[in-house]
Amino acid sequence: MRLKKDLYGLKQAPRAWYSKIDQYFTDHGFRRSKSEPTLYIKTQGQHTLLLCLYVDDFIYTGINTNMIMDFREDMMKTFEMIDLGLMSYFLGIEAR
């Protein structure tokens, strides 16, 4: 997913964005990884949703389709975003 509204131009914009998205994830049951601060983990029963944040993009994955779709729909309602669809490459590596 990618945010439609860019936050560039202001010195404090990246910090404000990170604070806002971090608060959103925390409020919605995610916990931040201790070893990787841009990795967020949400567990519901035996299902896990993993989310990696990078500037104004993020990727997410999980096994439970309902959990993934609920997350996607809530993010689209809360933030002005576009969904770039299924990922085909990440860091130059083909993803399937």
Coordinates of C-alpha atoms in Angstrom, one line a residue:
M1 CA 0.0 0.0 0.0
R2 CA 1.1 3.6 -0.5
L3 CA -0.2 6.8 1.0
K4 CA -1.8 9.1 -1.6
K5 CA -0.9 12.2 0.4
D6 CA 2.8 12.8 0.6
L7 CA 4.2 14.2 3.8
Y8 CA 7.3 15.7 2.3
G9 CA 8.4 19.2 2.7
L10 CA 8.3 19.7 6.4
K11 CA 11.2 18.8 8.7
Q12 CA 8.8 17.3 11.3
A13 CA 6.6 15.4 8.7
P14 CA 8.4 12.0 9.0
R15 CA 8.3 12.1 12.8
A16 CA 4.6 13.1 12.8
W17 CA 3.7 10.4 10.3
Y18 CA 5.6 7.7 12.2
S19 CA 4.0 8.8 15.5
K20 CA 0.5 8.7 13.9
I21 CA 1.0 5.3 12.3
D22 CA 2.7 3.8 15.3
Q23 CA -0.2 4.9 17.5
Y24 CA -2.7 3.5 15.0
F25 CA -1.0 0.1 15.0
T26 CA -0.7 0.1 18.8
D27 CA -4.4 1.0 19.2
H28 CA -5.3 -1.9 16.8
G29 CA -3.5 -4.7 18.7
F30 CA -0.1 -4.7 16.9
R31 CA 3.1 -4.8 18.9
R32 CA 6.4 -3.5 17.6
S33 CA 9.3 -6.0 17.3
K34 CA 12.0 -5.4 19.8
S35 CA 14.7 -6.2 17.3
E36 CA 13.2 -4.4 14.3
P37 CA 11.3 -1.2 15.1
T38 CA 9.6 -1.1 11.6
L39 CA 8.1 -4.6 12.1
Y40 CA 4.7 -4.8 13.7
I41 CA 3.1 -8.1 14.7
K42 CA -0.6 -8.8 15.5
T43 CA -1.7 -12.1 16.9
Q44 CA -5.3 -13.3 17.1
G45 CA -5.6 -16.8 18.4
Q46 CA -3.4 -18.9 16.1
H47 CA -3.3 -16.3 13.4
T48 CA -0.6 -13.7 12.9
L49 CA -0.4 -10.6 10.7
L50 CA 3.1 -9.2 10.0
L51 CA 3.6 -5.7 8.8
C52 CA 6.8 -4.0 7.7
L53 CA 6.8 -0.2 7.5
Y54 CA 9.2 1.7 5.2
V55 CA 8.9 5.5 5.0
D56 CA 5.3 5.9 3.5
D57 CA 5.0 2.3 2.2
F58 CA 4.4 -0.9 4.0
I59 CA 3.9 -4.6 3.2
Y60 CA 1.9 -7.0 5.2
T61 CA 1.3 -10.7 5.2
G62 CA -0.5 -13.4 7.0
I63 CA -2.2 -16.7 6.5
N64 CA -5.8 -15.8 7.6
T65 CA -7.5 -14.1 4.6
N66 CA -10.2 -12.5 6.8
M67 CA -7.7 -11.0 9.1
I68 CA -5.8 -9.5 6.2
M69 CA -8.9 -8.1 4.5
D70 CA -10.2 -6.6 7.7
F71 CA -6.8 -4.9 8.2
R72 CA -6.7 -3.6 4.6
E73 CA -10.3 -2.3 4.8
D74 CA -9.7 -0.5 8.1
M75 CA -6.5 1.1 6.8
M76 CA -8.2 2.3 3.6
K77 CA -11.0 3.9 5.8
T78 CA -8.6 5.5 8.2
F79 CA -5.9 6.8 5.8
E80 CA -6.0 8.1 2.3
M81 CA -4.3 5.2 0.5
I82 CA -4.0 3.2 -2.7
D83 CA -3.5 -0.6 -2.7
L84 CA -0.7 -1.5 -5.1
G85 CA -1.9 -5.1 -5.2
L86 CA 0.1 -8.3 -4.6
M87 CA 3.8 -7.8 -4.3
S88 CA 5.9 -9.3 -7.0
Y89 CA 9.4 -8.1 -5.9
F90 CA 10.8 -7.0 -2.6
L91 CA 14.4 -5.6 -2.3
G92 CA 15.1 -7.0 -5.8
I93 CA 13.9 -10.5 -4.9
E94 CA 11.0 -12.1 -6.6
A95 CA 8.1 -12.8 -4.2
R96 CA 5.4 -15.4 -4.9

